[in-house]
Amino acid sequence: MLAGRRVVLGVTGGIAAYKAIELCRRLVDAGAHVVPVMTAGAQRFVGATTLSALASEPVQSSLWSEADPIPHTRLGQNAELIVVAPATARFLSAYATGYSHDLLTATLLATRAPVVVCPAMHTEMWEHPAVQENLATLRRRGVIVVEPDSGRLAGGDVGHGRLAAPERIVAAISEVFAATDAPGGQAGGALRGMSVLVTAGGTREPIDAVRFIGNRSSGKQGYAIAAEAAARGAEVTLVTTSNLAVPPGVSVERVETAAEMHAACERIAPTADIVVMAAAVADFRPAAAVDHKLKKADGTPQIVLEPTPDILASLGASKPAGQTLVGFAAETSELRANAGLKLVAKGADIIVANDVSAPGVGFEHDTNAVLILTASGRDLSLGLGEKREIAAALLDLIVEERSGTAEPARPTENSTPTGA
Ligand code: C5P
């Protein structure tokens, strides 16, 4: 995947700069042509000589090179991918605002290549709204963020903010190249240029200040779909109640209730090419949440429920032309009949149904088995497989349906996810 790829490795001034050496070695070992660019701060932590010795070219660090008067445009235009590891808070701020004061930030403005940033900093800095807002800006622009790990930080502190392990960064880079090389992908992935909205997780409907009505949905299937769509080049927004690790290249909007999810979907869906409602949205909520904690001494509460908005049905009723709308159906019996009814009732193009009472299927598991029905008449059964494999098979089907290359209805009972 990495062989012969021209990768610019940007290194900024954090203590984790020493790990960029290992990252560089791994990229070179995998066959990549690594062009190192260091900031002045980075060179206070590790010597340029070390990185030059391991990379494919000597380190560059200045905008003012006599040999090449415009090094940033040459670097930016020739790169197939730029990875910045570690990315400091200051670097993120400069990159988010376009403040191109040094070779690395100028190179990033001069490129059309995919960019992967790998932040590393102390937990307090990582959690600061300024840093998070800069990251949100970058994600919105399609920058892939490899989230930091938790563990030992500089100075002996322990917390979140440690640079992601080199193998995770290499995996994220490989995923970007996999999208570029995906079948049907010209300038990078079969979904390049498309906007995809995915919902994930179970909603929480407040009873009082501390209690809620919820369900067992983990959000894993929705995250897998979002990750797969981003890897295929789509611009992905994930509206989620779950707190799982954000997949590379995905913008996340966190919500809690069906009403909040509804508002987010109503705002985002009208411009989406593909909408996948994988969330387990509560069908009922307490009609009036109590604003304090209910006390046992006050007696057993009588909770009056009211229906929540059916988000999928309302998106189905106002679906723009050309949009593919996908719903999920978690069932415990009559899978096919219920999925068929939902396909029509919700105005969806595709329903993905799973029998959540079967072993290893649905809520909380890493695996799933699904029956997929399409409005065009297709009927696919995918046997037990990883949620990411189910996501890949679903996206293959969506691409086929959108390009009008879907084969006529044919039952494929018990096929494997990859065989779909
Ligand atoms: O009717 P049921 O809840 O089984 O439908 C499941 C599908 O509908 C899922 O795609 C889910 O995300 C969506 N849904 C919704 N709003 C609700 C209930 C379900 O969008 N209030």
Short mmCIF file of C-alpha atoms in Angstrom, two decimals, residues 23-24 60 86 88 91 122 128 145 162 189 217 230 238 245 252 264 274 350 360 375 382 387 398 403:
data_model
loop_
_atom_site.label_atom_id
_atom_site.label_comp_id
_atom_site.label_asym_id
_atom_site.label_seq_id
_atom_site.Cartn_x
_atom_site.Cartn_y
_atom_site.Cartn_z
CA LEU A 23 7.32 6.53 12.37
CA CYS A 24 9.73 7.62 9.64
CA GLN A 60 13.94 20.67 5.12
CA PRO A 86 3.46 15.05 16.48
CA THR A 88 1.34 20.52 18.67
CA PHE A 91 0.72 23.99 14.93
CA HIS A 122 -0.73 17.36 27.77
CA HIS A 128 -8.89 23.02 25.84
CA VAL A 145 -7.11 13.33 12.76
CA ARG A 162 0.07 10.83 24.12
CA GLY A 189 -12.19 6.33 -3.40
CA SER A 217 -26.95 -0.07 21.38
CA ALA A 230 -14.48 8.02 5.15
CA LEU A 238 -21.45 11.02 12.42
CA ALA A 245 -12.84 6.56 19.23
CA VAL A 252 -18.58 13.96 14.92
CA ALA A 264 -29.06 17.45 13.85
CA ILE A 274 -26.24 9.13 1.56
CA ILE A 350 -32.65 0.27 1.94
CA GLY A 360 -23.13 -12.44 18.22
CA ALA A 375 -36.75 -0.66 -2.59
CA LEU A 382 -25.01 -11.47 5.13
CA LYS A 387 -19.19 -4.94 11.75
CA ILE A 398 -25.23 1.53 -1.91
CA SER A 403 -24.90 3.73 -10.18
#
